[in-house]
Amino acid sequence: MTAPTTAVPHFTNEDIREVAANQGVCVRPVLRRVTDQQTGQVHKLVIPCGSTREYLCPPCAKKAQRLRMQQCAEGWHLEDDPLPPEPDPDDDQSEEEDPDEDGEQDDNDEDDTGEGPSRRVRSTRRRSEMADLPKVPAEHRSVGRTFTAPDGTVHRPSMFVTVTLPSYGRVHPYRKHGKHGGRQPGAGCPVDPDTYDYRGAALDALHFAKAFDRLIQNLRRCAGFKVQYFAAIEEQLRLAPHVHIALRGAIPRWILRQVIKATYYSLWWPPHDRPVYVHRVPVWDPETECYRDPDTGFPLPTWEEALAEAEASDPEPAHVVRFGTQVDIKGVIAPSEDANRTIRYLTKYLTKAVSE
């Protein structure tokens, strides 16, 4: 007579991942072998994957999001931020001429041709049609100023700023659709596709990060102190990127608007406004190690050669990225629910992929 057997439940990988996610532990841990340098013993450790994407590992992504929220909350409204000592004005290194000493921004834009001594860097003065940057005396600090209210309360405000790209043509606005408030079909699409500047929108989106980097450089030059920030880039309904910036300290609004208006990024690329190889592609020639035109057999220029030709023939940049006039600026004081709500807004998409 045999004893009755108990059926062992079978768990799939998805079942295990679901249980781990519900318990708040990593759903795809990594096994590592660690050797003790003193005894030589080898231990096996299981460590979290550390992913910041929710579709890969929700617990690790949420942990990373909470960490960023904590870092933003602690760093945004600091009262003391020790900086390295100011350079001695009598030091030999500080006597070198600063090309931006006069307060004007050089149009010093790189061609993205790689690192090293062969990297091309083009430097010209500011574009004449752009507004001037404000000139403000600089202080050696990174924390915001304090303001005393009539009742004696001392406040140290910071700022929450939203900057976006200009318009490329009218688009259908967002309106609630249906009883559940869904997006109206066609919202964000151009009203007149024939006149909408798709090319300008695409180039601005591609190089938005470089324009934002230039904006921060100009702010640190023109705000009067070493501005620190926490930012998140998102896309609007029309798919144009915009950036939300938590700026430490209070900056006069006229300075912010003037800096945003005066900031631009010049793209020094060869002309690329006309598609040439659409239904056919260049042919690679292994003997001469170059691409050739499929019809004429003429060798096509390299990227370096095309850059040199563009520089010799046309001194104008291929594209100039500017910011739009739509700017949202508001002051934020911590600790407050407004500051907490803003931090949650800044970090809400940190765990999402672009496709999500």
Tab-separated table of C-alpha atoms in Angstrom, residues 90-348:
chain	number	residue	atom	x	y	z
A	90	ASP	CA	45.642	87.561	-8.561
A	91	ASP	CA	46.154	83.942	-9.618
A	92	ASP	CA	47.932	83.506	-12.951
A	93	GLN	CA	45.238	81.193	-14.310
A	94	SER	CA	42.488	83.732	-13.641
A	95	GLU	CA	44.302	86.359	-15.699
A	96	GLU	CA	43.536	84.555	-18.938
A	97	GLU	CA	41.103	86.448	-21.090
A	98	ASP	CA	37.532	85.183	-20.857
A	99	PRO	CA	35.808	85.299	-24.263
A	100	ASP	CA	32.496	85.911	-22.482
A	101	GLU	CA	33.863	88.558	-20.108
A	102	ASP	CA	31.729	91.248	-21.647
A	103	GLY	CA	28.547	89.334	-20.798
A	104	GLU	CA	27.804	88.315	-24.371
A	105	GLN	CA	27.370	84.669	-25.262
A	106	ASP	CA	29.608	83.293	-27.963
A	107	ASP	CA	27.901	81.137	-30.542
A	108	ASN	CA	30.354	78.381	-29.703
A	109	ASP	CA	28.637	75.305	-31.068
A	110	GLU	CA	30.128	71.922	-31.793
A	111	ASP	CA	29.635	69.830	-34.885
A	112	ASP	CA	29.245	66.485	-33.099
A	113	THR	CA	32.164	65.014	-34.994
A	114	GLY	CA	33.619	63.106	-32.059
A	115	GLU	CA	36.192	63.660	-29.377
A	116	GLY	CA	39.901	64.295	-29.646
A	117	PRO	CA	42.109	66.822	-31.376
A	118	SER	CA	40.254	66.465	-34.697
A	119	ARG	CA	36.977	67.649	-33.185
A	120	ARG	CA	35.603	70.644	-35.073
A	121	VAL	CA	34.462	73.601	-33.001
A	122	ARG	CA	33.036	76.705	-34.618
A	123	SER	CA	33.008	79.961	-32.702
A	124	THR	CA	31.363	83.207	-33.805
A	125	ARG	CA	29.792	86.144	-32.055
A	126	ARG	CA	26.138	86.195	-31.073
A	127	ARG	CA	23.571	86.412	-33.827
A	128	SER	CA	22.640	90.033	-34.441
A	129	GLU	CA	18.882	89.400	-34.514
A	130	MET	CA	18.854	87.823	-31.057
A	131	ALA	CA	18.100	89.787	-27.883
A	132	ASP	CA	20.987	90.674	-25.588
A	133	LEU	CA	21.634	88.761	-22.403
A	134	PRO	CA	21.194	90.753	-19.186
A	135	LYS	CA	24.288	91.738	-17.236
A	136	VAL	CA	24.063	91.106	-13.489
A	137	PRO	CA	26.905	91.199	-10.923
A	138	ALA	CA	27.804	87.645	-9.891
A	139	GLU	CA	27.875	86.388	-6.304
A	140	HIS	CA	29.719	83.283	-5.122
A	141	ARG	CA	26.700	81.332	-3.854
A	142	SER	CA	24.259	78.672	-5.025
A	143	VAL	CA	21.474	79.117	-2.441
A	144	GLY	CA	18.624	81.560	-2.816
A	145	ARG	CA	18.237	84.863	-1.029
A	146	THR	CA	15.985	85.263	1.992
A	147	PHE	CA	13.095	87.707	2.251
A	148	THR	CA	11.548	88.914	5.509
A	149	ALA	CA	7.785	89.427	5.664
A	150	PRO	CA	6.207	92.305	7.641
A	151	ASP	CA	5.395	89.869	10.451
A	152	GLY	CA	9.063	88.898	10.743
A	153	THR	CA	8.763	85.539	8.964
A	154	VAL	CA	11.820	84.730	6.876
A	155	HIS	CA	11.224	83.045	3.506
A	156	ARG	CA	13.718	81.523	1.087
A	157	PRO	CA	11.685	81.033	-2.121
A	158	SER	CA	12.699	79.003	-5.129
A	159	MET	CA	11.108	78.761	-8.564
A	160	PHE	CA	9.288	76.326	-10.833
A	161	VAL	CA	9.680	77.256	-14.500
A	162	THR	CA	8.270	75.635	-17.645
A	163	VAL	CA	9.868	76.419	-21.020
A	164	THR	CA	8.761	75.078	-24.391
A	165	LEU	CA	9.502	75.450	-28.091
A	166	PRO	CA	7.851	77.938	-30.456
A	167	SER	CA	4.775	77.333	-32.572
A	168	TYR	CA	5.068	75.667	-35.997
A	169	GLY	CA	1.460	76.293	-36.956
A	170	ARG	CA	-1.973	76.032	-35.366
A	171	VAL	CA	-2.973	72.667	-33.882
A	172	HIS	CA	-6.309	71.313	-32.738
A	173	PRO	CA	-6.655	72.032	-29.000
A	174	TYR	CA	-7.243	69.465	-26.332
A	175	ARG	CA	-10.886	69.056	-25.351
A	176	LYS	CA	-12.562	66.436	-23.233
A	177	HIS	CA	-14.321	63.871	-25.376
A	178	GLY	CA	-17.154	61.676	-24.155
A	179	LYS	CA	-18.483	61.146	-20.657
A	180	HIS	CA	-15.179	59.666	-19.448
A	181	GLY	CA	-13.212	62.750	-20.456
A	182	GLY	CA	-10.958	61.081	-23.015
A	183	ARG	CA	-8.859	62.933	-25.564
A	184	GLN	CA	-10.728	64.337	-28.520
A	185	PRO	CA	-9.684	62.632	-31.783
A	186	GLY	CA	-7.185	64.769	-33.681
A	187	ALA	CA	-6.114	66.820	-30.661
A	188	GLY	CA	-2.582	68.129	-31.174
A	189	CYS	CA	-2.643	67.579	-34.948
A	190	PRO	CA	-2.028	70.546	-37.286
A	191	VAL	CA	-5.079	72.493	-38.406
A	192	ASP	CA	-3.438	73.046	-41.813
A	193	PRO	CA	-0.898	70.271	-42.557
A	194	ASP	CA	0.220	72.011	-45.766
A	195	THR	CA	1.605	75.036	-43.897
A	196	TYR	CA	2.751	73.327	-40.691
A	197	ASP	CA	6.562	73.438	-40.277
A	198	TYR	CA	7.220	69.730	-39.729
A	199	ARG	CA	10.931	70.055	-40.480
A	200	GLY	CA	11.455	72.842	-37.966
A	201	ALA	CA	9.525	70.907	-35.342
A	202	ALA	CA	11.614	67.773	-35.919
A	203	LEU	CA	14.961	69.602	-35.794
A	204	ASP	CA	13.967	71.520	-32.665
A	205	ALA	CA	12.919	68.297	-30.956
A	206	LEU	CA	16.161	66.541	-31.939
A	207	HIS	CA	18.342	69.314	-30.516
A	208	PHE	CA	16.142	70.454	-27.632
A	209	ALA	CA	18.555	69.063	-25.034
A	210	LYS	CA	21.410	71.168	-26.423
A	211	ALA	CA	19.274	74.298	-26.347
A	212	PHE	CA	18.290	73.526	-22.750
A	213	ASP	CA	21.957	73.070	-21.823
A	214	ARG	CA	22.696	76.480	-23.352
A	215	LEU	CA	19.785	77.959	-21.358
A	216	ILE	CA	21.277	76.719	-18.076
A	217	GLN	CA	24.682	78.123	-19.039
A	218	ASN	CA	23.135	81.525	-19.701
A	219	LEU	CA	21.131	81.440	-16.475
A	220	ARG	CA	24.249	80.742	-14.431
A	221	ARG	CA	25.939	83.644	-16.195
A	222	CYS	CA	23.097	86.142	-15.891
A	223	ALA	CA	21.198	85.292	-12.673
A	224	GLY	CA	23.922	86.659	-10.408
A	225	PHE	CA	24.700	83.351	-8.661
A	226	LYS	CA	25.528	79.725	-9.456
A	227	VAL	CA	22.044	78.408	-10.226
A	228	GLN	CA	21.315	74.764	-9.369
A	229	TYR	CA	18.317	72.910	-10.768
A	230	PHE	CA	16.303	69.690	-11.036
A	231	ALA	CA	14.501	69.257	-14.352
A	232	ALA	CA	12.326	66.851	-16.333
A	233	ILE	CA	11.702	66.935	-20.086
A	234	GLU	CA	8.265	65.928	-21.356
A	235	GLU	CA	6.371	66.200	-24.609
A	236	GLN	CA	3.304	68.297	-25.253
A	237	LEU	CA	0.158	67.132	-26.972
A	238	ARG	CA	1.639	68.397	-30.270
A	239	LEU	CA	4.725	66.204	-29.513
A	240	ALA	CA	7.003	69.222	-29.015
A	241	PRO	CA	9.252	68.759	-25.956
A	242	HIS	CA	9.085	71.141	-23.033
A	243	VAL	CA	11.046	71.186	-19.792
A	244	HIS	CA	9.955	71.696	-16.189
A	245	ILE	CA	12.752	73.197	-14.081
A	246	ALA	CA	12.960	73.426	-10.304
A	247	LEU	CA	15.410	76.317	-9.847
A	248	ARG	CA	17.010	76.843	-6.460
A	249	GLY	CA	16.633	80.439	-5.370
A	250	ALA	CA	14.531	83.329	-6.646
A	251	ILE	CA	15.505	84.987	-9.928
A	252	PRO	CA	13.762	88.192	-11.068
A	253	ARG	CA	11.177	87.283	-13.659
A	254	TRP	CA	12.380	89.881	-16.132
A	255	ILE	CA	15.833	88.271	-16.057
A	256	LEU	CA	14.353	84.802	-16.621
A	257	ARG	CA	12.269	85.967	-19.560
A	258	GLN	CA	15.153	87.916	-21.065
A	259	VAL	CA	17.535	84.941	-20.793
A	260	ILE	CA	14.987	82.587	-22.360
A	261	LYS	CA	14.370	85.069	-25.168
A	262	ALA	CA	18.102	85.554	-25.797
A	263	THR	CA	19.059	81.868	-25.716
A	264	TYR	CA	19.545	79.906	-28.915
A	265	TYR	CA	21.522	76.985	-30.294
A	266	SER	CA	23.077	77.009	-33.770
A	267	LEU	CA	23.390	73.709	-35.616
A	268	TRP	CA	26.442	73.679	-37.882
A	269	TRP	CA	25.647	70.774	-40.176
A	270	PRO	CA	25.893	70.388	-43.938
A	271	PRO	CA	22.655	71.286	-45.791
A	272	HIS	CA	20.042	68.593	-45.185
A	273	ASP	CA	16.810	70.250	-46.270
A	274	ARG	CA	16.331	68.231	-49.480
A	275	PRO	CA	16.077	64.413	-49.597
A	276	VAL	CA	18.293	62.938	-52.315
A	277	TYR	CA	18.302	59.170	-51.843
A	278	VAL	CA	14.694	58.195	-51.224
A	279	HIS	CA	13.933	55.291	-53.556
A	280	ARG	CA	17.562	54.317	-54.076
A	281	VAL	CA	20.617	54.253	-51.817
A	282	PRO	CA	24.342	54.953	-52.325
A	283	VAL	CA	26.610	52.049	-53.195
A	284	TRP	CA	29.645	51.181	-51.086
A	285	ASP	CA	32.911	50.874	-53.040
A	286	PRO	CA	35.323	48.613	-51.100
A	287	GLU	CA	38.317	49.506	-53.288
A	288	THR	CA	38.205	53.252	-52.588
A	289	GLU	CA	36.361	52.786	-49.268
A	290	CYS	CA	33.695	55.350	-50.039
A	291	TYR	CA	30.052	55.547	-51.043
A	292	ARG	CA	29.168	56.354	-54.644
A	293	ASP	CA	26.091	57.687	-56.367
A	294	PRO	CA	24.157	54.689	-57.786
A	295	ASP	CA	23.483	56.523	-61.092
A	296	THR	CA	26.691	58.431	-61.835
A	297	GLY	CA	29.198	56.472	-59.763
A	298	PHE	CA	30.529	59.777	-58.401
A	299	PRO	CA	32.141	59.409	-54.931
A	300	LEU	CA	30.110	61.011	-52.167
A	301	PRO	CA	31.827	63.274	-49.627
A	302	THR	CA	32.524	62.155	-46.094
A	303	TRP	CA	30.959	63.936	-43.157
A	304	GLU	CA	34.178	65.895	-42.569
A	305	GLU	CA	34.367	66.909	-46.223
A	306	ALA	CA	30.710	67.965	-46.240
A	307	LEU	CA	31.275	70.077	-43.112
A	308	ALA	CA	34.302	71.772	-44.665
A	309	GLU	CA	32.368	72.478	-47.875
A	310	ALA	CA	29.418	73.939	-45.960
A	311	GLU	CA	31.716	76.128	-43.897
A	312	ALA	CA	33.470	77.456	-46.997
A	313	SER	CA	30.312	78.116	-49.018
A	314	ASP	CA	27.686	79.199	-46.485
A	315	PRO	CA	28.575	80.797	-43.135
A	316	GLU	CA	24.981	80.489	-41.886
A	317	PRO	CA	24.050	77.557	-39.601
A	318	ALA	CA	21.830	74.823	-40.974
A	319	HIS	CA	19.285	75.412	-38.209
A	320	VAL	CA	18.831	77.622	-35.150
A	321	VAL	CA	16.871	76.348	-32.126
A	322	ARG	CA	15.008	79.002	-30.126
A	323	PHE	CA	12.531	78.828	-27.283
A	324	GLY	CA	8.932	79.947	-27.592
A	325	THR	CA	7.211	82.845	-25.882
A	326	GLN	CA	5.094	80.510	-23.745
A	327	VAL	CA	6.863	80.557	-20.360
A	328	ASP	CA	5.312	79.660	-17.016
A	329	ILE	CA	7.043	80.997	-13.879
A	330	LYS	CA	5.928	80.622	-10.287
A	331	GLY	CA	7.549	80.886	-6.890
A	332	VAL	CA	7.599	77.925	-4.507
A	333	ILE	CA	8.352	77.928	-0.783
A	334	ALA	CA	9.257	74.802	1.177
A	335	PRO	CA	8.137	73.034	3.193
A	336	SER	CA	4.667	73.246	1.698
A	337	GLU	CA	2.141	71.069	-0.061
A	338	ASP	CA	2.752	73.115	-3.200
A	339	ALA	CA	6.428	72.092	-3.152
A	340	ASN	CA	5.545	68.430	-2.579
A	341	ARG	CA	2.980	68.475	-5.378
A	342	THR	CA	5.516	70.047	-7.747
A	343	ILE	CA	8.123	67.403	-6.919
A	344	ARG	CA	5.608	64.638	-7.618
A	345	TYR	CA	4.844	66.323	-10.940
A	346	LEU	CA	8.552	66.504	-11.819
A	347	THR	CA	9.130	62.821	-11.139
A	348	LYS	CA	5.903	61.273	-12.399
